[in-house]
PDB file of C-alpha atoms in Angstrom:
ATOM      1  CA  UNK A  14      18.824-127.838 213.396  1.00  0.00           C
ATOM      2  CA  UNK A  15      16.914-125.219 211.245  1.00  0.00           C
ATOM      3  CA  UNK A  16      13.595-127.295 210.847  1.00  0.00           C
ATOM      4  CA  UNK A  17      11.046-125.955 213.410  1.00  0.00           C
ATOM      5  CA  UNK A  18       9.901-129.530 215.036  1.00  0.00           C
ATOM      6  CA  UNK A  19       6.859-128.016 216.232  1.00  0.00           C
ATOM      7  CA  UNK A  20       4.416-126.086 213.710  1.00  0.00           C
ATOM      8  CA  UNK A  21       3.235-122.591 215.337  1.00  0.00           C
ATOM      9  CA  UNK A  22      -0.199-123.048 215.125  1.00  0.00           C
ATOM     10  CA  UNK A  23      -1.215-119.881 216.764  1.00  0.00           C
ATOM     11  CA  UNK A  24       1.515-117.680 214.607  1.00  0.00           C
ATOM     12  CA  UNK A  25       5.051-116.829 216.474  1.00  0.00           C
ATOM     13  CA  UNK A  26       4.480-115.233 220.085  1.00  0.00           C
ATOM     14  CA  UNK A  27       6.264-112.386 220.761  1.00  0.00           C
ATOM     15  CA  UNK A  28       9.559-113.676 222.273  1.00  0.00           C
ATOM     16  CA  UNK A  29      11.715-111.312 224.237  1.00  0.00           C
ATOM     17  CA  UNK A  30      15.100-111.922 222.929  1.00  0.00           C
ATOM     18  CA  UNK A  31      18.320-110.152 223.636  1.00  0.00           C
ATOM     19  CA  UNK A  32      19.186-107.573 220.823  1.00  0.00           C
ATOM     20  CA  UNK A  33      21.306-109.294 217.622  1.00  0.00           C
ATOM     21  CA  UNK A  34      24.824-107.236 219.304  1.00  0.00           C
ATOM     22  CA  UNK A  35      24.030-108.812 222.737  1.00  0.00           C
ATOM     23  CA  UNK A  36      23.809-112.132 220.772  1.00  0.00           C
ATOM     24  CA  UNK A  37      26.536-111.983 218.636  1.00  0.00           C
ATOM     25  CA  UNK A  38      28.797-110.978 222.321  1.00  0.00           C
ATOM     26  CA  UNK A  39      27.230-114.069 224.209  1.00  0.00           C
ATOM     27  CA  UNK A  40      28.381-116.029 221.361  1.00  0.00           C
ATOM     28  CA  UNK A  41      32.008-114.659 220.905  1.00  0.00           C
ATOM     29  CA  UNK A  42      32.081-115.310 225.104  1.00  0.00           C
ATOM     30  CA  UNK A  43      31.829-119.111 224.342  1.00  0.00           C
ATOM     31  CA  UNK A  44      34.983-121.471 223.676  1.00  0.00           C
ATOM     32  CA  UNK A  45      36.131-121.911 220.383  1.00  0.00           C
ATOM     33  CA  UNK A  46      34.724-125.450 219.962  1.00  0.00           C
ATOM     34  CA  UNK A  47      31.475-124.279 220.741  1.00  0.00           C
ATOM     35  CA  UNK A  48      31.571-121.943 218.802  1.00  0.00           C
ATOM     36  CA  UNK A  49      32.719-124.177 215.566  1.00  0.00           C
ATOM     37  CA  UNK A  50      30.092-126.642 216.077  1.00  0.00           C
ATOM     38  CA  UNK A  51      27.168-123.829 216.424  1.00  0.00           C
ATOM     39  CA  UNK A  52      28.883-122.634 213.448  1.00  0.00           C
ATOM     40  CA  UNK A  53      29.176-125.565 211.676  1.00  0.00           C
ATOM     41  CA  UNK A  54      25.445-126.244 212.502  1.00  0.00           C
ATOM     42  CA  UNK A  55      24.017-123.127 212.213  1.00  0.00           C
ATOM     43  CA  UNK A  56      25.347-121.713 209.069  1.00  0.00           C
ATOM     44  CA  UNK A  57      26.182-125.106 207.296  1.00  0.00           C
ATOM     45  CA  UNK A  58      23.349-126.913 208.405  1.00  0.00           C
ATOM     46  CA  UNK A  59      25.407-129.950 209.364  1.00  0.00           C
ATOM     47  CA  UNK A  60      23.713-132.340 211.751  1.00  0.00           C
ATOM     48  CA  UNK A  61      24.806-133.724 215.098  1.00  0.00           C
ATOM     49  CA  UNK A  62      25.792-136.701 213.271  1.00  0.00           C
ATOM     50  CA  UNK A  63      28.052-134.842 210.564  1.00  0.00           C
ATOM     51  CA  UNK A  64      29.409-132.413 212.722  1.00  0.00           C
ATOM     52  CA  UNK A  65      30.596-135.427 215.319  1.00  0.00           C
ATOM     53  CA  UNK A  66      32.168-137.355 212.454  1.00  0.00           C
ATOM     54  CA  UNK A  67      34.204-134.221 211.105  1.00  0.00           C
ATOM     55  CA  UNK A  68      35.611-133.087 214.351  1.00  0.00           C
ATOM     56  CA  UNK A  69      36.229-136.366 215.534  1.00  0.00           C
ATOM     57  CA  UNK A  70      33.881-135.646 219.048  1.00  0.00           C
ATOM     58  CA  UNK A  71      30.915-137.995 220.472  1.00  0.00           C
ATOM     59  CA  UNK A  72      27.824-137.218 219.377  1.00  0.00           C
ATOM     60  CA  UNK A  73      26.998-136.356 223.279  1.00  0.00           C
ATOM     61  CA  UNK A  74      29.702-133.669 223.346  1.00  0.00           C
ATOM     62  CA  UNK A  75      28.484-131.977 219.849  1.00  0.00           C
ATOM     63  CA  UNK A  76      24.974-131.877 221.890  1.00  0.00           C
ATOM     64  CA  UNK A  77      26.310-130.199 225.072  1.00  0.00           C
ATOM     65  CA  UNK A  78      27.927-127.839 222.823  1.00  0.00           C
ATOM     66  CA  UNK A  79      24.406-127.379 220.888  1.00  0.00           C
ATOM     67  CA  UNK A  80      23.162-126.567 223.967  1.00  0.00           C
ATOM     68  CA  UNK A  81      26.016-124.574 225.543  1.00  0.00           C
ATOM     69  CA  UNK A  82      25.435-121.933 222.575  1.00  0.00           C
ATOM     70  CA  UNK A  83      21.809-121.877 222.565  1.00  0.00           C
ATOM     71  CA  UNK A  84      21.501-120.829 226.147  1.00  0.00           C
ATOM     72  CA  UNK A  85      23.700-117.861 225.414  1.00  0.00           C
ATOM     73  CA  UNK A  86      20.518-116.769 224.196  1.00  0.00           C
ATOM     74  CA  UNK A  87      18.287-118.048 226.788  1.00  0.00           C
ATOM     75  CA  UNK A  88      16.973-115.891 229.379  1.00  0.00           C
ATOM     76  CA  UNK A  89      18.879-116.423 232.803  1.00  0.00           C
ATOM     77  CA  UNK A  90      16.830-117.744 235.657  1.00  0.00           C
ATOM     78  CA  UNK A  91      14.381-119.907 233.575  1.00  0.00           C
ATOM     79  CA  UNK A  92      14.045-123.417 234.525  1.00  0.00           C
ATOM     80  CA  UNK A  93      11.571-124.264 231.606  1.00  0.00           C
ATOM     81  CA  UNK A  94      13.908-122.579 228.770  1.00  0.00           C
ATOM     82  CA  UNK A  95      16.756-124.411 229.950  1.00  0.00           C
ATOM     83  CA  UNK A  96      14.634-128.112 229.767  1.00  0.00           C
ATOM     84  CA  UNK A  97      13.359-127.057 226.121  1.00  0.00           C
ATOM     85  CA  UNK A  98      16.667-126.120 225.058  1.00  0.00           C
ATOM     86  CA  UNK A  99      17.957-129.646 226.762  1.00  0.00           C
ATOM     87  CA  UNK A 100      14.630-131.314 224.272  1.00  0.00           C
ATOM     88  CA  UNK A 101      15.238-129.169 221.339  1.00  0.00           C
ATOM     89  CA  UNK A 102      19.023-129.971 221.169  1.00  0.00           C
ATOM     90  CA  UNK A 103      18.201-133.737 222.266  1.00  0.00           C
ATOM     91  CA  UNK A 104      15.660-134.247 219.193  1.00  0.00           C
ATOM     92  CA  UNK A 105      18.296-133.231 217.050  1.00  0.00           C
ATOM     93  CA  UNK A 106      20.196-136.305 217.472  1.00  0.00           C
ATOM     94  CA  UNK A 107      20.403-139.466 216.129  1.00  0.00           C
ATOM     95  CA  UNK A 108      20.691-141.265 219.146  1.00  0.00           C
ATOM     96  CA  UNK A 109      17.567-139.864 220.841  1.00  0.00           C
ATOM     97  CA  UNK A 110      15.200-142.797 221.551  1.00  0.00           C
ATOM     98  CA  UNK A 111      11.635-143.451 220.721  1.00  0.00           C
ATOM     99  CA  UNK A 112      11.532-143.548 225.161  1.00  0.00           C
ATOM    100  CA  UNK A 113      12.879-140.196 225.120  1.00  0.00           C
ATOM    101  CA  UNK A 114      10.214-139.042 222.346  1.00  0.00           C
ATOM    102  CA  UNK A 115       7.671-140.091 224.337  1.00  0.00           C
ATOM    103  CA  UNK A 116       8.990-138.949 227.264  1.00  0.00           C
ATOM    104  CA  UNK A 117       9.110-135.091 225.457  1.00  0.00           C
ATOM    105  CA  UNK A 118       5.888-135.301 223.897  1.00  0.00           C
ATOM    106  CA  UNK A 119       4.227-136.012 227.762  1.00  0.00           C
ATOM    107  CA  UNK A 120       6.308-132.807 229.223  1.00  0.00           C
ATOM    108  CA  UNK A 121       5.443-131.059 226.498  1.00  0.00           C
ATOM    109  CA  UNK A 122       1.716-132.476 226.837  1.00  0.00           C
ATOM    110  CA  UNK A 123       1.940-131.790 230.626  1.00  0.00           C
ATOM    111  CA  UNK A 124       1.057-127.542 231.012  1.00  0.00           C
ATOM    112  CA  UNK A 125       0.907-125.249 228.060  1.00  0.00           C
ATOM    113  CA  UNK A 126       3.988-123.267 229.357  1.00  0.00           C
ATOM    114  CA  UNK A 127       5.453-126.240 228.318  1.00  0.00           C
ATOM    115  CA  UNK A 128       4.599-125.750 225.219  1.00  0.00           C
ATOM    116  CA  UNK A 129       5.596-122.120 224.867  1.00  0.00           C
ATOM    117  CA  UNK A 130       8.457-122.140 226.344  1.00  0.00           C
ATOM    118  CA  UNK A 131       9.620-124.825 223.525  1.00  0.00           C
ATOM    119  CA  UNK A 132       8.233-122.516 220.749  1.00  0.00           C
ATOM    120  CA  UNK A 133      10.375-120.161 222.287  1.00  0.00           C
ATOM    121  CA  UNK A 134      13.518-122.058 222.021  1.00  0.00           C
ATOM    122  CA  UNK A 135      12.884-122.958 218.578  1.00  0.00           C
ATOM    123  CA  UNK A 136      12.509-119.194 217.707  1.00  0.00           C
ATOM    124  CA  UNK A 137      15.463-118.114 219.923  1.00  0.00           C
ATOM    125  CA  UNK A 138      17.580-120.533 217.359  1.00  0.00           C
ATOM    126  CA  UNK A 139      16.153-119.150 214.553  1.00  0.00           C
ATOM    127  CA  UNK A 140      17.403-115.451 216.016  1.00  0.00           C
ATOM    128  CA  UNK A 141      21.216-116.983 216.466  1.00  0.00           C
ATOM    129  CA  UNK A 142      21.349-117.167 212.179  1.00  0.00           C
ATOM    130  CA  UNK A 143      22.146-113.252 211.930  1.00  0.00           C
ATOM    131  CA  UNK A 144      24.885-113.566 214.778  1.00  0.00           C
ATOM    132  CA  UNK A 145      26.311-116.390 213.190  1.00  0.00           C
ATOM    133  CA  UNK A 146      26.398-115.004 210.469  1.00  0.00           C
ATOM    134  CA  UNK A 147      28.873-112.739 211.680  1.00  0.00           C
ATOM    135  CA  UNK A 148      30.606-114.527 213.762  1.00  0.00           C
ATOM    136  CA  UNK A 149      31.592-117.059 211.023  1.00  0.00           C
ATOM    137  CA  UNK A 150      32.054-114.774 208.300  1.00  0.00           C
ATOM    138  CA  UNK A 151      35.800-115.566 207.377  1.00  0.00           C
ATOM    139  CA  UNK A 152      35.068-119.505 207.731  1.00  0.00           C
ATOM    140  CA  UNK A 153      37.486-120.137 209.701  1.00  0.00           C
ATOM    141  CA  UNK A 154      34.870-122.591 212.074  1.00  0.00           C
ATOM    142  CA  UNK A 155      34.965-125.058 208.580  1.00  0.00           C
ATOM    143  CA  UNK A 156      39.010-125.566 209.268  1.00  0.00           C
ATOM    144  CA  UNK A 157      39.292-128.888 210.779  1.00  0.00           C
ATOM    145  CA  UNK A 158      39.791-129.305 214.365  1.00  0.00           C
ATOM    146  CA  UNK A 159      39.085-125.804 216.642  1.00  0.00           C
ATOM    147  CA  UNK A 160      42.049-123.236 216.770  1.00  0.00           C
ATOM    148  CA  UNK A 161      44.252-124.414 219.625  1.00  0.00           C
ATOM    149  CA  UNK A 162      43.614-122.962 222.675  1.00  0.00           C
ATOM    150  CA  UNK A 163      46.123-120.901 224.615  1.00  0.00           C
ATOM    151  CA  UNK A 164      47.190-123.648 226.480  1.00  0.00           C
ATOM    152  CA  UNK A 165      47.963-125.991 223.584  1.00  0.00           C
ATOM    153  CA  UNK A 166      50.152-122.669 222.641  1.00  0.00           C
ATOM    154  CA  UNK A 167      52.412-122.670 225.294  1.00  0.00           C
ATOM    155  CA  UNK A 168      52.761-126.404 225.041  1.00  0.00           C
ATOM    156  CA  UNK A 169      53.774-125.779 221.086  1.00  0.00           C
ATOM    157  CA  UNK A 170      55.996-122.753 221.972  1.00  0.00           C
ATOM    158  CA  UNK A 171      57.280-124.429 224.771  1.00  0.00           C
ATOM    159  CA  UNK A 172      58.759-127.122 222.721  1.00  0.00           C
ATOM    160  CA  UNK A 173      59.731-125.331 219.869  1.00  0.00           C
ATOM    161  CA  UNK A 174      62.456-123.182 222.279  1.00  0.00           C
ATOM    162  CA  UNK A 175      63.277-126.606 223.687  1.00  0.00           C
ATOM    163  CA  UNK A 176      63.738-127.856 220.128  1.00  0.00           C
ATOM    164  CA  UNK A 177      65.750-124.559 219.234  1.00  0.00           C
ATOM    165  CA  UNK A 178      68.041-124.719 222.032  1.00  0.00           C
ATOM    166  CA  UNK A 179      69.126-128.264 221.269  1.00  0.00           C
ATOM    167  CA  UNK A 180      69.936-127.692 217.955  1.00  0.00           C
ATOM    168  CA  UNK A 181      72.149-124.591 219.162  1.00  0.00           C
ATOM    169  CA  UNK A 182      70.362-121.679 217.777  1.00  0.00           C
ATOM    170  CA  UNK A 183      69.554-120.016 220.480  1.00  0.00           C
ATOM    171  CA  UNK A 184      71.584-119.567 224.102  1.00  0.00           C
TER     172      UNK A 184
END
């Protein structure tokens, strides 16, 4: 997703966006998935497609993470950011139909806030490479499957005490 898919004809708008440190903290507040397929898409340009097949997710769930990371730049409060970021992840995908094409090119067609507010988006993405940047600077996003979450932990840990006990080494 680092293609702009609409040209700026009129030259970039000034876009009020949050400072790269507020970024990079939005982005470290997201789950570790989402945060390994921004990363994977962001800084190793994978597509939907790609990222989907290497993490073993539907290509519906790599979108809503898309989307889950771009609105931690998104100003709060904004209906129309929220519906371009829905379109600009959406376009991304391989499974977005020539119905929904036409059905982005008439709300985009529909007021020119539309418009802008999709411009926007595109340029908000573009300001989540510097973040990601350092966010993913030790690579660990490109290991396989996410880090386990805490829960996934205790379940390991859990059974591994379970495992020790029965072989007599601890009690």
């Amino acid at each position: 997703m680092t293609r702009l898919l609409l040209p700026l004809e009129h030259g970039p708008q000034v876009v009020h966006t949050p400072t790269e440190d507020a970024l990079l903290h939005g982005l470290k507040r997201l789950p570790r998935r989402v945060q390994q397929v921004f990363l994977l898409s962001r800084l190793d340009q994978l597509g939907i497609a790609d990222i989907a097949a290497r993490l073993d997710l539907p290509l519906l769930t790599v979108e809503r993470h898309l989307f889950q990371a771009l609105q931690s730049a998104l100003p709060r409060g904004e209906p129309l950011a929220s519906i371009a970021g829905q379109w600009y992840v959406r376009l991304q995908s391989p499974e977005a139909t020539t119905c929904e094409r036409i059905d982005f090119r008439r709300w985009l067609d529909a007021a020119p806030e539309h418009l802008q507010a999709f411009e926007q988006t595109e340029l908000r993405w573009r300001s989540l490479l510097a973040p990601a940047r350092q966010l993913g600077q030790d690579g660990g996003y490109r290991n396989g499957r996410a880090a386990l979450s805490m829960g996934g932990c205790s379940i390991a840990v859990g059974l591994g005490v379970v495992a020790l006990i029965a072989f007599g080494l601890l009690g």
